[in-house]
Short mmCIF file of C-alpha atoms and ligand atoms in Angstrom, two decimals:
data_model
loop_
_atom_site.label_atom_id
_atom_site.label_comp_id
_atom_site.label_asym_id
_atom_site.label_seq_id
_atom_site.Cartn_x
_atom_site.Cartn_y
_atom_site.Cartn_z
CA MET A 1 -5.79 -12.26 -20.44
CA ILE A 2 -7.13 -9.99 -18.16
CA LYS A 3 -7.31 -6.24 -19.45
CA THR A 4 -9.07 -3.24 -17.88
CA PRO A 5 -9.09 0.40 -18.34
CA ILE A 6 -6.28 0.57 -15.86
CA CYS A 7 -3.97 -1.11 -18.22
CA ASP A 8 -4.54 1.49 -21.02
CA ILE A 9 -4.44 4.45 -18.57
CA PHE A 10 -1.50 3.57 -17.05
CA GLY A 11 0.54 1.92 -19.83
CA ILE A 12 0.70 -1.31 -17.85
CA GLU A 13 0.16 -5.03 -18.60
CA TYR A 14 -1.83 -6.28 -15.46
CA PRO A 15 -4.08 -4.07 -13.65
CA ILE A 16 -2.07 -4.11 -10.39
CA PHE A 17 -0.15 -1.48 -8.35
CA GLN A 18 2.46 -2.52 -5.65
CA GLY A 19 1.54 -0.89 -2.63
CA GLY A 20 3.64 1.98 -1.63
CA MET A 21 5.11 0.43 1.84
CA ALA A 22 6.99 3.25 3.87
CA TRP A 23 10.81 2.33 4.73
CA ILE A 24 10.35 -0.85 2.42
CA ALA A 25 9.13 -0.18 -1.04
CA ASP A 26 12.35 1.22 -3.07
CA ALA A 27 13.60 1.28 -6.55
CA SER A 28 14.48 -2.25 -6.34
CA LEU A 29 11.01 -3.50 -5.69
CA ALA A 30 9.11 -0.76 -7.79
CA SER A 31 11.34 -1.65 -10.84
CA ALA A 32 10.91 -5.43 -10.35
CA VAL A 33 7.11 -4.96 -10.33
CA SER A 34 7.09 -2.48 -13.33
CA ASN A 35 9.32 -4.68 -15.15
CA ALA A 36 6.77 -7.49 -14.51
CA GLY A 37 4.03 -5.66 -16.03
CA GLY A 38 2.49 -4.22 -12.93
CA LEU A 39 3.01 -0.40 -11.52
CA GLY A 40 5.77 -0.33 -9.13
CA ILE A 41 5.50 2.38 -6.33
CA ILE A 42 8.42 3.70 -4.62
CA ALA A 43 6.93 4.71 -1.04
CA ALA A 44 8.03 8.04 0.27
CA GLY A 45 7.02 7.45 3.68
CA ASN A 46 8.63 9.77 6.11
CA ALA A 47 11.85 10.32 3.93
CA PRO A 48 13.37 13.50 3.11
CA ALA A 49 13.23 14.61 -0.58
CA ASP A 50 16.47 13.97 -1.34
CA VAL A 51 16.47 10.62 -0.53
CA VAL A 52 12.91 10.06 -2.63
CA ARG A 53 14.92 11.84 -5.50
CA THR A 54 17.72 9.51 -5.50
CA GLN A 55 15.24 6.56 -5.36
CA ILE A 56 13.32 7.89 -8.50
CA GLN A 57 16.57 8.32 -10.36
CA GLU A 58 17.62 4.51 -9.62
CA ALA A 59 14.18 3.34 -10.80
CA LYS A 60 14.83 5.26 -13.90
CA LYS A 61 17.84 3.38 -14.50
CA LEU A 62 16.21 -0.06 -13.55
CA THR A 63 13.09 0.17 -15.72
CA ASP A 64 11.81 1.75 -19.02
CA LYS A 65 8.34 1.07 -17.70
CA PRO A 66 6.03 3.50 -15.78
CA PHE A 67 6.52 3.46 -11.95
CA GLY A 68 4.90 5.70 -9.35
CA VAL A 69 5.84 7.42 -5.90
CA ASN A 70 3.60 7.15 -3.13
CA VAL A 71 3.52 10.58 -1.06
CA MET A 72 2.48 9.78 2.68
CA LEU A 73 0.76 13.19 3.37
CA MET A 74 1.36 12.86 7.01
CA SER A 75 5.08 13.15 6.39
CA PRO A 76 6.88 16.27 7.50
CA PHE A 77 8.70 16.45 4.27
CA ALA A 78 5.35 16.22 2.27
CA ASP A 79 5.74 19.51 0.70
CA GLU A 80 9.21 19.02 -0.89
CA VAL A 81 8.63 15.46 -1.84
CA ALA A 82 5.56 16.67 -3.63
CA LYS A 83 7.98 19.21 -5.53
CA VAL A 84 10.50 16.61 -6.29
CA VAL A 85 8.07 14.05 -7.82
CA ALA A 86 6.62 16.76 -10.14
CA GLU A 87 10.40 17.82 -11.11
CA GLU A 88 11.33 14.07 -11.67
CA LYS A 89 8.26 13.92 -14.18
CA VAL A 90 7.05 10.67 -12.19
CA ALA A 91 4.47 8.87 -14.14
CA VAL A 92 1.96 8.17 -11.54
CA VAL A 93 1.68 9.68 -7.77
CA THR A 94 -0.43 7.80 -5.28
CA THR A 95 -1.16 9.41 -1.88
CA GLY A 96 -2.15 8.13 1.46
CA ALA A 97 -2.96 9.17 4.95
CA GLY A 98 -4.68 12.56 3.96
CA ASN A 99 -5.93 14.97 1.49
CA PRO A 100 -3.92 15.78 -1.69
CA SER A 101 -5.78 18.57 -2.84
CA LYS A 102 -3.05 21.34 -2.09
CA TYR A 103 -0.57 19.22 -4.71
CA MET A 104 -3.14 17.87 -7.36
CA PRO A 105 -2.72 21.12 -9.59
CA MET A 106 1.02 20.88 -9.67
CA TRP A 107 1.06 17.10 -10.07
CA ASN A 108 -1.58 17.51 -13.12
CA GLU A 109 0.65 20.24 -14.42
CA SER A 110 3.87 17.96 -14.42
CA GLY A 111 1.89 15.17 -16.57
CA ALA A 112 1.61 12.77 -13.32
CA LYS A 113 -1.52 10.79 -13.31
CA VAL A 114 -2.77 11.17 -9.63
CA VAL A 115 -4.27 8.42 -7.59
CA PRO A 116 -5.14 9.06 -3.92
CA VAL A 117 -5.86 6.53 -1.79
CA VAL A 118 -9.54 7.21 -0.22
CA ALA A 119 -11.14 6.06 2.76
CA SER A 120 -14.45 8.20 2.35
CA ILE A 121 -17.01 9.23 -0.25
CA ALA A 122 -16.05 12.82 0.30
CA LEU A 123 -12.53 12.35 -0.42
CA ALA A 124 -13.13 10.41 -3.38
CA LYS A 125 -15.67 13.17 -4.69
CA LEU A 126 -12.83 15.70 -4.38
CA ALA A 127 -10.29 13.90 -5.98
CA GLU A 128 -12.49 13.29 -9.14
CA ARG A 129 -13.26 17.23 -9.18
CA LEU A 130 -9.48 18.01 -8.80
CA GLY A 131 -8.51 15.61 -12.02
CA ALA A 132 -7.49 12.18 -10.47
CA ALA A 133 -7.07 9.72 -12.89
CA ALA A 134 -8.42 6.80 -10.75
CA VAL A 135 -8.97 6.21 -7.11
CA ILE A 136 -7.85 3.39 -4.44
CA ALA A 137 -10.36 2.30 -2.35
CA GLU A 138 -8.22 0.69 0.83
CA GLY A 139 -10.30 -1.50 3.21
CA GLY A 140 -9.03 -1.40 6.89
CA GLU A 141 -7.76 -5.23 6.33
CA SER A 142 -4.78 -3.74 4.82
CA GLY A 143 -1.66 -2.98 6.71
CA GLY A 144 -0.06 0.28 7.94
CA HIS A 145 -2.16 3.31 8.47
CA VAL A 146 -5.99 1.99 8.10
CA GLY A 147 -9.47 3.36 7.73
CA GLU A 148 -12.66 2.47 9.31
CA LEU A 149 -14.31 0.59 6.54
CA SER A 150 -13.64 -2.95 5.61
CA THR A 151 -12.60 -3.70 1.48
CA MET A 152 -16.11 -5.39 1.12
CA PRO A 153 -18.32 -2.55 1.61
CA LEU A 154 -15.72 0.39 0.93
CA VAL A 155 -15.31 -0.78 -2.79
CA PRO A 156 -18.86 -0.68 -3.96
CA ILE A 157 -19.36 2.62 -1.98
CA ILE A 158 -16.56 4.32 -3.52
CA LYS A 159 -17.46 2.79 -6.86
CA ASP A 160 -21.03 4.36 -6.70
CA SER A 161 -20.05 7.76 -5.61
CA VAL A 162 -17.45 8.62 -8.55
CA SER A 163 -17.22 7.76 -12.28
CA LEU A 164 -13.41 7.40 -11.89
CA PRO A 165 -11.94 3.87 -12.16
CA VAL A 166 -11.38 2.09 -8.88
CA LEU A 167 -8.67 -0.05 -7.69
CA ALA A 168 -9.42 -2.31 -4.34
CA ALA A 169 -7.05 -2.65 -1.93
CA GLY A 170 -6.82 -4.06 1.74
CA GLY A 171 -6.78 -8.06 1.98
CA ILE A 172 -5.93 -8.83 -1.48
CA VAL A 173 -3.16 -11.44 -1.84
CA ASP A 174 -4.28 -13.94 -4.46
CA GLY A 175 -6.31 -14.48 -7.50
CA ARG A 176 -9.40 -14.82 -5.41
CA GLY A 177 -8.86 -11.27 -4.07
CA ILE A 178 -8.55 -9.88 -7.50
CA ALA A 179 -11.59 -11.74 -8.81
CA ALA A 180 -13.64 -10.55 -5.78
CA SER A 181 -12.29 -7.17 -6.18
CA PHE A 182 -13.87 -7.08 -9.99
CA MET A 183 -17.04 -8.40 -8.30
CA LEU A 184 -17.27 -5.29 -6.27
CA GLY A 185 -16.87 -3.14 -9.10
CA ALA A 186 -13.08 -2.22 -9.12
CA VAL A 187 -10.89 -2.59 -12.28
CA GLY A 188 -7.68 -2.88 -10.96
CA VAL A 189 -6.19 -3.94 -7.28
CA GLN A 190 -3.22 -2.65 -5.10
CA MET A 191 -1.31 -5.28 -2.98
CA GLY A 192 1.21 -4.72 -0.61
CA THR A 193 1.80 -7.43 1.85
CA ARG A 194 2.28 -10.05 -0.65
CA PHE A 195 5.25 -8.03 -2.40
CA LEU A 196 7.14 -7.95 1.19
CA VAL A 197 8.14 -11.38 0.24
CA ALA A 198 9.23 -10.71 -3.22
CA HIS A 199 12.88 -11.60 -3.97
CA GLU A 200 13.41 -8.05 -5.13
CA CYS A 201 11.89 -6.62 -1.82
CA THR A 202 14.99 -5.40 0.17
CA VAL A 203 13.37 -5.48 3.54
CA HIS A 204 15.18 -7.20 6.45
CA PRO A 205 14.91 -11.05 6.08
CA ASN A 206 13.31 -10.91 9.57
CA TYR A 207 10.35 -9.07 8.25
CA LYS A 208 9.70 -11.57 5.50
CA LYS A 209 10.11 -14.42 8.08
CA LYS A 210 7.46 -12.66 10.38
CA VAL A 211 5.07 -12.26 7.21
CA LEU A 212 5.55 -16.07 6.35
CA GLU A 213 5.13 -17.08 9.74
CA ALA A 214 1.86 -15.01 10.47
CA LYS A 215 -1.10 -17.27 11.60
CA ASP A 216 -4.76 -16.04 10.97
CA ILE A 217 -5.06 -13.93 14.53
CA ASP A 218 -1.66 -12.60 14.43
CA SER A 219 -2.68 -9.09 13.13
CA VAL A 220 -3.38 -6.51 15.40
CA ARG A 221 -4.61 -2.54 15.17
CA THR A 222 -2.89 -0.19 17.59
CA GLY A 223 -2.68 3.76 17.99
CA MET A 224 -6.54 4.01 18.00
CA ARG A 225 -6.16 6.58 20.90
CA LEU A 226 -4.27 8.97 18.34
CA GLY A 227 -6.67 8.47 15.55
CA HIS A 228 -4.36 7.16 13.18
CA PRO A 229 -4.69 3.23 13.88
CA VAL A 230 -1.73 1.25 12.35
CA ARG A 231 -2.29 -2.64 11.34
CA SER A 232 0.59 -4.81 12.14
CA ILE A 233 1.83 -8.27 13.13
CA LYS A 234 1.72 -9.31 16.81
CA THR A 235 5.14 -8.64 18.37
CA PRO A 236 6.44 -7.96 21.99
CA TYR A 237 6.00 -4.38 20.57
CA SER A 238 2.41 -4.67 19.42
CA ARG A 239 1.48 -5.92 22.63
CA MET A 240 3.06 -3.22 24.87
CA MET A 241 1.59 -0.82 22.54
CA LEU A 242 -1.82 -2.31 23.14
CA LYS A 243 -1.44 -2.21 26.86
CA ALA A 244 -0.56 1.49 26.70
CA GLU A 245 -3.50 2.18 24.38
CA PHE A 246 -5.69 2.10 27.31
CA ASP A 247 -3.26 2.99 30.10
CA PRO A 248 -4.47 6.39 31.62
CA ASN A 249 -1.11 7.09 32.99
CA ILE A 250 0.31 7.59 29.82
CA THR A 251 0.00 10.69 27.80
CA ASN A 252 -0.80 11.01 24.15
CA GLU A 253 2.50 12.58 23.70
CA GLN A 254 4.44 9.61 25.52
CA PHE A 255 2.34 7.22 23.45
CA ASP A 256 3.12 8.90 20.17
CA LYS A 257 7.02 8.64 21.27
CA MET A 258 6.68 5.36 21.96
CA GLY A 259 5.85 4.31 18.51
CA GLN A 260 8.38 6.52 16.72
CA GLY A 261 11.22 4.58 14.88
CA SER A 262 9.70 1.38 15.19
CA LEU A 263 8.83 0.95 11.65
CA ARG A 264 12.56 1.61 10.79
CA LYS A 265 13.54 -0.91 13.70
CA ALA A 266 11.63 -3.52 11.97
CA ALA A 267 12.27 -2.91 8.11
CA VAL A 268 15.94 -2.10 8.30
CA GLU A 269 17.22 -3.87 11.42
CA GLY A 270 14.68 -6.72 11.67
CA ASP A 271 14.42 -6.10 15.32
CA GLU A 272 11.71 -8.72 16.37
CA LYS A 273 11.15 -7.09 19.98
CA ASP A 274 10.95 -3.44 19.43
CA GLY A 275 10.14 -3.44 15.46
CA CYS A 276 6.46 -2.73 14.30
CA PHE A 277 6.18 -5.04 11.39
CA LEU A 278 3.44 -3.32 9.30
CA ALA A 279 1.36 -6.06 7.24
CA GLY A 280 -2.33 -6.57 6.37
CA GLN A 281 -4.40 -9.39 7.64
CA CYS A 282 -3.82 -11.21 4.58
CA ALA A 283 -0.34 -11.98 5.62
CA ALA A 284 -1.85 -15.27 7.20
CA LEU A 285 -2.25 -16.21 3.27
CA VAL A 286 1.21 -15.63 2.02
CA LYS A 287 3.17 -18.87 2.09
CA LYS A 288 6.41 -18.51 -0.15
CA GLU A 289 8.99 -16.07 -1.48
CA GLN A 290 8.86 -15.55 -5.10
CA SER A 291 10.03 -13.22 -7.68
CA ALA A 292 7.77 -10.08 -8.32
CA LYS A 293 7.01 -11.63 -11.87
CA GLU A 294 6.14 -14.94 -10.35
CA ILE A 295 3.75 -13.51 -7.90
CA ILE A 296 1.84 -11.29 -10.68
CA GLU A 297 1.76 -14.16 -13.14
CA GLU A 298 0.29 -16.63 -10.75
CA ILE A 299 -2.19 -14.19 -9.10
CA PHE A 300 -3.59 -13.25 -12.33
CA ALA A 301 -3.63 -16.92 -13.97
CA GLU A 302 -5.82 -17.65 -10.85
CA ALA A 303 -8.07 -14.87 -11.36
CA GLU A 304 -8.72 -15.59 -14.90
CA GLU A 305 -9.78 -19.19 -14.10
CA ILE A 306 -11.95 -17.94 -11.41
CA LEU A 307 -13.72 -15.23 -13.54
CA LYS A 308 -13.73 -17.66 -16.63
CA GLY A 309 -16.08 -19.87 -14.36
CA ALA A 310 -17.92 -17.21 -12.56
CA ASP A 311 -21.32 -18.31 -13.96
CA LYS A 312 -20.70 -21.77 -11.96
CA TRP A 313 -23.93 -21.12 -9.84
CA VAL A 314 -25.98 -19.48 -12.36
CA LYS A 315 -28.71 -22.11 -13.47
O1 LIG B 1 -1.42 5.55 3.95
C1 LIG B 1 -1.81 4.28 4.09
N1 LIG B 1 -0.93 3.64 4.66
C2 LIG B 1 0.32 3.95 5.63
S1 LIG B 1 1.06 5.31 5.60
C3 LIG B 1 2.13 4.66 6.59
S2 LIG B 1 3.41 5.56 7.07
C4 LIG B 1 3.35 5.07 8.67
N2 LIG B 1 4.47 4.83 9.46
C5 LIG B 1 4.32 4.72 10.53
C6 LIG B 1 3.30 4.59 11.34
C7 LIG B 1 2.21 5.25 10.91
C8 LIG B 1 2.08 5.72 9.39
C9 LIG B 1 2.15 3.31 6.76
N3 LIG B 1 0.85 2.86 6.20
N4 LIG B 1 -2.66 3.78 3.51
C10 LIG B 1 -3.58 4.68 2.71
C11 LIG B 1 -4.66 5.27 3.55
N5 LIG B 1 -4.92 6.55 3.39
N6 LIG B 1 -5.52 4.61 4.28
C12 LIG B 1 -6.31 5.50 4.92
C13 LIG B 1 -6.00 6.85 4.33
C14 LIG B 1 -6.69 7.97 4.48
C15 LIG B 1 -7.06 8.26 5.67
C16 LIG B 1 -7.79 9.73 5.81
C17 LIG B 1 -6.82 9.04 3.49
C18 LIG B 1 -7.28 10.11 3.67
C19 LIG B 1 -7.93 10.38 5.04
O2 LIG B 1 -8.65 11.51 5.06
C20 LIG B 1 -8.30 12.70 4.27
C21 LIG B 1 -9.41 13.91 4.55
O3 LIG B 1 -8.98 14.96 5.02
O4 LIG B 1 -10.47 13.43 4.70
#
């Protein structure tokens, strides 16, 4: 059995969070992950506050276990969503794509445990000062909005900068990734891409197909010119965006418009031409659809074997 401080702090059986994937991670996936002993997370993404509230209330019906909400700080609805999360007394709040400082006192007061995704030492230290329960160090191998550093250097950098427990994210898909994360000083992991193909994940079947078919070099970063690079699976859409990235005849405003709605097209409509299929580099390692419970049990059994044999090369 693998037990770490993450299990005690968050009242979960396995030290794993499910990534808050915008347009995808709903009450169905989050409750399945929580019922399986991990921490399921509802993604607020760019959704309005009432949609998020409905999902929270739905998840409360589907599980008695703790679950979380990911607040995407670049969302135009971040202020209202932040309030809903506090009002609904959600157990855990993770944040992404920005600085959560202004909401932290409100969340702390509501009893929520706050776990910001940090891509830098400065934000990790700030999170610690403001009373975060842990931080997620998410490397650029992950899907969606990505930071500059890779998981391998980022996790020990963040670990050395704060005394908070660190969860590793970005590129983790199996027991090997969990074991490696622990070697880097993490005491838990967050995993998104692998849960895309969970039976309980309600994303469009074409999205699951894209993840299952993804090969080693099918992962691309676009949106660098706007300062918010995003990792997705190669499609006609991402090729078009890559071309536009360096096209001097396209303004930043036009470029931004070209991306709008593309994630919804992928996740809801399964549009293989115009959709943006956000996924991490480790999509190439995702081989089959399973239940959330099967995924969690399989990867922790694998991690346990690896960690037990960790002295294999020590003479
Ligand atoms: O947030 C993510 N991943 C996301 S958010 C998202 S929503 C979206 N949908 C369509 C297009 C674009 C975005 C999809 N994927 N990961 C967590 C994360 N946070 N990665 C990096 C950061 C981050 C970046 C900058 C955190 C803080 C930060 O700066 C804060 C500061 O002020 O220093």
